[in-house]
Tab-separated table of C-alpha atoms in Angstrom:
chain	number	residue	atom	x	y	z
A	1	MET	CA	130.263	-37.661	-107.735
A	2	VAL	CA	129.233	-34.587	-108.295
A	3	SER	CA	125.889	-33.722	-109.677
A	4	ILE	CA	124.529	-31.760	-112.427
A	5	SER	CA	121.103	-30.770	-112.084
A	6	ALA	CA	119.603	-30.180	-116.069
A	7	ALA	CA	118.075	-26.907	-116.417
A	8	PRO	CA	114.379	-26.980	-115.214
A	9	PRO	CA	111.509	-27.473	-118.702
A	10	TRP	CA	111.354	-23.861	-120.073
A	11	ASN	CA	107.697	-22.463	-118.697
A	12	VAL	CA	105.530	-19.776	-120.699
A	13	GLN	CA	104.125	-18.815	-117.178
A	14	ARG	CA	107.281	-18.816	-115.397
A	15	LEU	CA	109.684	-16.485	-117.136
A	16	PRO	CA	113.206	-16.478	-116.100
A	17	ARG	CA	114.214	-13.174	-114.584
A	18	ALA	CA	116.093	-10.214	-116.716
A	19	ASP	CA	116.676	-7.485	-113.995
A	20	GLY	CA	118.837	-4.698	-115.605
A	21	ARG	CA	118.650	-5.900	-119.198
A	22	VAL	CA	117.389	-3.900	-122.309
A	23	PHE	CA	114.498	-5.269	-125.152
A	24	LEU	CA	113.339	-3.153	-128.085
A	25	VAL	CA	110.142	-5.042	-129.942
A	26	THR	CA	109.398	-3.345	-132.207
A	27	GLY	CA	105.355	-2.710	-133.059
A	28	GLY	CA	105.000	-3.686	-129.919
A	29	ASN	CA	101.652	-1.274	-129.324
A	30	ALA	CA	99.492	-4.219	-131.102
A	31	GLY	CA	99.327	-8.018	-132.035
A	32	ILE	CA	101.736	-10.049	-130.475
A	33	GLY	CA	104.389	-7.581	-130.648
A	34	TYR	CA	102.092	-6.192	-127.491
A	35	PHE	CA	101.959	-9.689	-126.124
A	36	VAL	CA	105.918	-9.497	-126.187
A	37	ALA	CA	106.185	-6.475	-124.872
A	38	GLU	CA	104.343	-7.756	-122.283
A	39	GLN	CA	105.468	-11.226	-121.091
A	40	LEU	CA	109.055	-9.263	-121.161
A	41	SER	CA	107.963	-6.478	-118.473
A	42	ALA	CA	107.053	-9.388	-116.243
A	43	THR	CA	110.930	-10.839	-116.022
A	44	GLY	CA	112.128	-7.158	-114.542
A	45	ALA	CA	113.246	-6.152	-117.632
A	46	THR	CA	113.520	-2.674	-119.133
A	47	VAL	CA	110.658	-3.249	-122.403
A	48	VAL	CA	110.672	-0.327	-124.993
A	49	LEU	CA	107.915	-0.090	-127.432
A	50	GLY	CA	108.723	1.006	-131.083
A	51	SER	CA	105.795	2.203	-132.469
A	52	ARG	CA	104.880	4.570	-135.233
A	53	ASN	CA	102.057	5.962	-133.487
A	54	PRO	CA	102.523	7.587	-130.056
A	55	ALA	CA	98.754	7.395	-128.648
A	56	LYS	CA	98.514	3.589	-129.600
A	57	ALA	CA	101.648	3.407	-127.546
A	58	GLU	CA	100.816	5.069	-124.514
A	59	ALA	CA	97.379	2.609	-124.639
A	60	ALA	CA	100.001	-0.228	-124.997
A	61	MET	CA	101.807	0.935	-121.685
A	62	ALA	CA	99.011	1.826	-119.791
A	63	SER	CA	97.523	-2.053	-120.571
A	64	ILE	CA	101.032	-3.182	-119.584
A	65	ARG	CA	101.324	-1.462	-116.319
A	66	THR	CA	98.200	-2.413	-115.179
A	67	ARG	CA	98.849	-6.375	-115.679
A	68	VAL	CA	102.365	-5.702	-114.832
A	69	PRO	CA	102.555	-3.650	-111.835
A	70	GLY	CA	105.752	-2.150	-111.624
A	71	SER	CA	106.745	-2.847	-114.715
A	72	ARG	CA	109.710	-1.029	-116.683
A	73	VAL	CA	108.083	0.069	-120.347
A	74	ARG	CA	108.553	3.209	-122.217
A	75	ALA	CA	108.488	3.670	-126.117
A	76	VAL	CA	110.011	5.294	-128.648
A	77	ARG	CA	109.144	7.090	-131.885
A	78	LEU	CA	109.565	4.453	-134.384
A	79	ASP	CA	108.685	4.705	-138.309
A	80	LEU	CA	110.390	1.434	-140.538
A	81	ALA	CA	108.812	3.028	-143.852
A	82	ASP	CA	110.851	6.138	-143.769
A	83	LEU	CA	114.616	5.184	-143.449
A	84	SER	CA	116.003	8.108	-143.369
A	85	SER	CA	114.084	8.250	-139.741
A	86	LEU	CA	115.840	5.149	-137.961
A	87	ALA	CA	119.087	6.876	-137.552
A	88	THR	CA	117.390	8.843	-134.678
A	89	VAL	CA	116.294	6.108	-132.692
A	90	VAL	CA	119.577	4.859	-131.225
A	91	GLU	CA	119.636	8.600	-129.311
A	92	SER	CA	116.109	7.632	-128.501
A	93	LEU	CA	116.737	4.891	-126.701
A	94	GLY	CA	119.062	6.681	-124.600
A	95	VAL	CA	121.101	3.873	-123.827
A	96	GLU	CA	124.444	2.409	-123.633
A	97	ARG	CA	123.738	-1.558	-124.555
A	98	LEU	CA	120.747	-3.194	-125.753
A	99	ASP	CA	120.310	-6.704	-124.964
A	100	ALA	CA	118.091	-7.744	-127.381
A	101	VAL	CA	115.504	-6.425	-130.158
A	102	VAL	CA	112.702	-8.202	-131.518
A	103	HIS	CA	111.973	-7.089	-135.223
A	104	ASN	CA	108.043	-7.571	-135.120
A	105	ALA	CA	106.153	-5.289	-136.522
A	106	GLY	CA	104.657	-5.401	-140.088
A	107	VAL	CA	102.553	-3.859	-142.570
A	108	ALA	CA	99.896	-6.270	-144.289
A	109	LEU	CA	97.454	-5.454	-146.922
A	110	ASP	CA	94.702	-7.626	-148.836
A	111	ASP	CA	93.442	-6.090	-151.406
A	112	PRO	CA	94.978	-3.869	-154.467
A	113	PRO	CA	96.715	-1.275	-155.413
A	114	ARG	CA	100.559	-1.507	-154.807
A	115	LYS	CA	101.560	1.028	-152.485
A	116	GLU	CA	105.194	2.615	-151.683
A	117	THR	CA	107.181	4.118	-148.804
A	118	GLY	CA	108.280	7.367	-149.314
A	119	ASP	CA	111.656	6.146	-150.070
A	120	GLY	CA	109.741	4.290	-153.238
A	121	HIS	CA	109.867	0.635	-151.706
A	122	GLU	CA	107.105	-1.800	-152.347
A	123	LEU	CA	104.979	-0.904	-148.775
A	124	MET	CA	105.031	-4.449	-147.250
A	125	PHE	CA	108.739	-5.056	-148.851
A	126	GLY	CA	110.419	-1.733	-147.749
A	127	THR	CA	108.365	-1.932	-144.238
A	128	ASN	CA	108.772	-5.272	-142.990
A	129	HIS	CA	112.288	-6.515	-144.435
A	130	LEU	CA	113.993	-3.293	-145.229
A	131	GLY	CA	113.557	-1.264	-142.583
A	132	HIS	CA	114.606	-3.741	-139.678
A	133	PHE	CA	117.801	-4.592	-142.162
A	134	ALA	CA	118.411	-0.606	-142.076
A	135	LEU	CA	117.095	-0.295	-138.317
A	136	THR	CA	119.843	-3.459	-137.631
A	137	ARG	CA	122.208	-1.417	-139.084
A	138	TRP	CA	121.980	1.691	-136.302
A	139	LEU	CA	120.970	-0.354	-133.336
A	140	MET	CA	124.512	-2.754	-133.989
A	141	PRO	CA	126.855	-0.438	-131.784
A	142	LEU	CA	124.575	-1.059	-128.667
A	143	LEU	CA	124.128	-4.800	-129.236
A	144	SER	CA	127.755	-5.422	-129.589
A	145	ALA	CA	128.063	-3.973	-126.191
A	146	ALA	CA	125.941	-6.473	-124.256
A	147	PRO	CA	127.341	-9.357	-123.188
A	148	ALA	CA	125.255	-11.354	-125.380
A	149	ALA	CA	122.923	-9.316	-127.020
A	150	ARG	CA	119.928	-10.920	-129.805
A	151	VAL	CA	118.383	-10.422	-132.255
A	152	VAL	CA	115.278	-11.892	-132.683
A	153	THR	CA	112.689	-11.909	-136.174
A	154	MET	CA	109.078	-12.535	-136.051
A	155	GLY	CA	109.064	-14.134	-139.521
A	156	SER	CA	105.452	-15.837	-140.547
A	157	PHE	CA	104.467	-19.111	-140.982
A	158	ALA	CA	102.598	-17.887	-144.571
A	159	ALA	CA	106.641	-17.701	-145.867
A	160	LYS	CA	106.780	-21.140	-145.989
A	161	SER	CA	104.919	-21.999	-149.373
A	162	GLU	CA	106.668	-18.393	-150.584
A	163	ARG	CA	109.503	-18.201	-152.630
A	164	LEU	CA	111.094	-14.579	-153.415
A	165	ASP	CA	111.681	-13.838	-157.239
A	166	LEU	CA	115.402	-11.555	-157.144
A	167	ASP	CA	114.172	-9.813	-160.166
A	168	ASP	CA	111.736	-8.579	-158.740
A	169	LEU	CA	111.577	-8.330	-155.155
A	170	GLN	CA	109.675	-4.555	-154.845
A	171	SER	CA	106.566	-6.833	-157.140
A	172	ARG	CA	106.699	-4.584	-159.621
A	173	ARG	CA	105.669	-6.499	-162.436
A	174	ASP	CA	103.293	-8.690	-160.249
A	175	TYR	CA	101.313	-7.506	-157.083
A	176	ARG	CA	99.547	-9.578	-155.466
A	177	PRO	CA	99.215	-8.176	-151.785
A	178	LYS	CA	99.087	-12.020	-149.973
A	179	ARG	CA	102.440	-13.002	-152.033
A	180	ALA	CA	103.892	-9.791	-151.561
A	181	TYR	CA	103.333	-10.165	-147.792
A	182	GLY	CA	104.404	-13.925	-147.693
A	183	ARG	CA	107.623	-12.393	-149.174
A	184	SER	CA	108.476	-9.404	-147.635
A	185	LYS	CA	108.118	-12.152	-144.124
A	186	LEU	CA	110.476	-14.428	-145.877
A	187	ALA	CA	112.735	-11.818	-146.872
A	188	GLN	CA	112.819	-10.899	-142.821
A	189	MET	CA	113.462	-14.604	-142.102
A	190	TYR	CA	116.469	-14.565	-144.964
A	191	PHE	CA	117.809	-11.751	-143.244
A	192	GLY	CA	117.655	-13.180	-139.957
A	193	VAL	CA	119.762	-16.767	-141.250
A	194	GLU	CA	121.933	-14.497	-142.940
A	195	LEU	CA	122.689	-12.171	-140.829
A	196	ASP	CA	124.267	-14.947	-137.752
A	197	ARG	CA	125.936	-16.441	-140.474
A	198	ARG	CA	128.254	-12.966	-140.936
A	199	LEU	CA	128.042	-12.429	-137.129
A	200	ARG	CA	129.766	-15.641	-136.686
A	201	ALA	CA	132.190	-15.272	-139.232
A	202	ALA	CA	132.901	-11.514	-137.314
A	203	GLY	CA	133.546	-13.487	-134.317
A	204	SER	CA	130.243	-11.101	-132.329
A	205	SER	CA	128.933	-11.540	-129.627
A	206	VAL	CA	125.473	-10.828	-130.780
A	207	ALA	CA	123.385	-13.829	-131.722
A	208	SER	CA	120.204	-13.538	-135.166
A	209	VAL	CA	117.423	-16.198	-134.326
A	210	VAL	CA	114.525	-16.426	-136.423
A	211	VAL	CA	111.040	-17.540	-134.743
A	212	HIS	CA	107.383	-17.587	-136.278
A	213	PRO	CA	104.160	-17.016	-133.985
A	214	GLY	CA	102.431	-20.294	-135.871
A	215	GLY	CA	98.233	-19.723	-136.481
A	216	ALA	CA	97.147	-16.294	-134.200
A	217	LEU	CA	94.240	-15.104	-134.453
A	218	ASP	CA	92.216	-12.221	-133.018
A	219	SER	CA	89.540	-14.225	-132.148
A	220	LEU	CA	91.701	-16.109	-130.100
A	221	THR	CA	93.168	-13.394	-128.210
A	222	PRO	CA	92.700	-12.391	-124.555
A	223	SER	CA	91.144	-8.817	-124.148
A	224	ARG	CA	93.565	-6.020	-123.668
A	225	PRO	CA	91.381	-3.488	-123.726
A	226	PRO	CA	91.860	-0.722	-125.389
A	227	VAL	CA	94.822	-2.041	-127.149
A	228	HIS	CA	92.591	-5.098	-128.045
A	229	VAL	CA	88.670	-6.178	-127.222
A	230	ARG	CA	87.720	-9.629	-128.157
A	231	THR	CA	83.710	-9.876	-128.006
A	232	THR	CA	81.628	-13.028	-126.664
A	233	GLY	CA	80.483	-13.695	-130.121
A	234	ALA	CA	84.034	-13.640	-131.457
A	235	ARG	CA	85.362	-15.551	-128.993
A	236	LEU	CA	82.516	-18.335	-129.179
A	237	SER	CA	82.628	-18.587	-133.225
A	238	ALA	CA	86.614	-19.107	-133.282
A	239	ALA	CA	85.990	-21.922	-130.317
A	240	PRO	CA	86.343	-25.391	-132.852
A	241	ALA	CA	89.884	-23.232	-134.516
A	242	ALA	CA	91.733	-23.296	-131.125
A	243	LEU	CA	92.375	-27.279	-132.187
A	244	LEU	CA	94.584	-26.272	-135.158
A	245	VAL	CA	96.086	-22.274	-134.161
A	246	GLN	CA	95.965	-20.551	-131.013
A	247	GLY	CA	96.015	-16.670	-129.932
A	248	LYS	CA	98.623	-13.783	-130.718
A	249	HIS	CA	99.406	-14.491	-126.729
A	250	ALA	CA	100.347	-17.828	-127.491
A	251	GLY	CA	102.368	-16.419	-130.836
A	252	ALA	CA	103.989	-14.533	-129.182
A	253	TRP	CA	106.100	-17.304	-126.550
A	254	PRO	CA	108.675	-18.309	-129.404
A	255	ALA	CA	109.837	-14.681	-129.642
A	256	VAL	CA	109.893	-14.436	-126.160
A	257	ARG	CA	111.952	-18.070	-125.318
A	258	ALA	CA	114.283	-16.402	-128.312
A	259	VAL	CA	115.190	-13.862	-126.274
A	260	LEU	CA	115.016	-14.849	-122.921
A	261	ASP	CA	116.507	-18.581	-122.998
A	262	PRO	CA	120.015	-19.457	-122.524
A	263	ALA	CA	120.096	-22.556	-124.246
A	264	VAL	CA	118.450	-21.049	-127.426
A	265	ARG	CA	121.365	-20.655	-130.473
A	266	GLY	CA	121.896	-18.103	-133.278
A	267	ASP	CA	121.286	-20.812	-135.812
A	268	GLN	CA	118.192	-21.884	-134.984
A	269	MET	CA	114.443	-21.659	-135.700
A	270	TRP	CA	111.705	-20.836	-133.173
A	271	GLY	CA	108.137	-21.622	-133.615
A	272	PRO	CA	104.766	-23.472	-132.112
A	273	ARG	CA	105.057	-27.017	-131.098
A	274	VAL	CA	101.912	-28.578	-132.483
A	275	PHE	CA	102.411	-28.497	-136.456
A	276	GLY	CA	104.472	-25.616	-136.389
A	277	LEU	CA	100.628	-23.779	-135.873
A	278	ARG	CA	100.239	-23.984	-132.095
A	279	GLY	CA	101.248	-24.462	-128.342
A	280	GLU	CA	104.529	-23.870	-126.596
A	281	PRO	CA	107.598	-22.982	-128.661
A	282	ARG	CA	110.155	-25.394	-129.618
A	283	ARG	CA	113.166	-25.265	-131.997
A	284	GLU	CA	112.023	-26.644	-135.461
A	285	PRO	CA	114.043	-27.246	-138.332
A	286	VAL	CA	114.819	-23.911	-140.699
A	287	TRP	CA	112.710	-24.648	-143.733
A	288	ASN	CA	114.632	-26.514	-146.419
A	289	HIS	CA	114.671	-23.293	-148.957
A	290	LEU	CA	115.265	-20.797	-145.953
A	291	ALA	CA	118.474	-22.333	-145.630
A	292	ASP	CA	120.046	-21.370	-149.044
A	293	PRO	CA	123.009	-19.286	-148.761
A	294	SER	CA	123.342	-17.951	-152.056
A	295	ILE	CA	119.716	-16.893	-152.525
A	296	ALA	CA	120.221	-14.990	-148.257
A	297	ALA	CA	123.524	-13.733	-149.725
A	298	LEU	CA	121.821	-12.140	-153.006
A	299	LEU	CA	119.143	-10.516	-151.104
A	300	TRP	CA	121.768	-8.959	-148.438
A	301	ASP	CA	123.120	-6.923	-151.775
A	302	ALA	CA	119.849	-6.209	-152.592
A	303	SER	CA	119.109	-4.970	-149.328
A	304	ARG	CA	122.028	-2.860	-148.729
A	305	GLU	CA	121.977	-1.159	-152.103
A	306	LEU	CA	118.020	-0.536	-151.576
A	307	THR	CA	118.907	0.972	-148.115
A	308	GLY	CA	122.629	2.628	-148.196
A	309	ALA	CA	123.511	0.225	-144.915
A	310	ASP	CA	126.781	-0.592	-144.904
A	311	VAL	CA	127.215	-4.367	-144.588
A	312	ASN	CA	130.302	-4.390	-142.507
A	313	THR	CA	128.301	-1.771	-139.360
A	314	ILE	CA	125.784	-4.644	-139.121
A	315	SER	CA	127.522	-7.815	-139.503
A	316	GLY	CA	131.154	-6.369	-138.178
């Protein structure tokens, strides 16, 4: 009898090799995106940081190279708030295929007034959702050229309690910053779910996976100077919170697993193991409101009109 050995348990400290593969991380110069990039760099893959700030990208690359000797990391200029600039990203990458993109970059505003992108979209909705929607249109030829590429969308636990207002996606009538942020992340997650549905219908080899980081705090995040510096006072004051939430290095784990684990499938959502707030990554049920295909389809059509991105180009 031939014995079939099961795949070893997933170990966040011992990631599988990914030599020869190319990954793009939007917003890879800071926060959770930085740790996604650092962890993926340790697999031997080429990791590209998408950043609108060249100086911050340089600092992030220097930090990764210090932590991961021999890492293959570089950066491209990426401004998700400027839709007209996104077509140049494919050329800037300078690759024939892209094995994964992690849609991580985002803007979070805590206070009024309401702000807009240069295209006239509410800043958080326009950057977090519409920018990634349009970027995917331009990246799809590179993703389709890979054997089994993945689009990994970084959502937020803040989106779990939100609902979209399809008549006011831009928060023109009632702007509340924290709610607008949660809804922008929810829109991102709807996009990730709907994208996979359309990719499957088109028979594409590309898969779309939705993840979220749980509760990820700066004060629980290890220092990576000059990208992030945690003081002793911040570390001590945040110690009690570690029972419920985690640092941004751990918040990166679901996205990293979604990129690397061959067992992950496109119709899945991944988050932290403990109450969806902390711990190693695990598959969790897609939230009930996120699984509504009618809302996802309406959002898709609205996003296509707002960005001019051709739906057939994205999912075909």
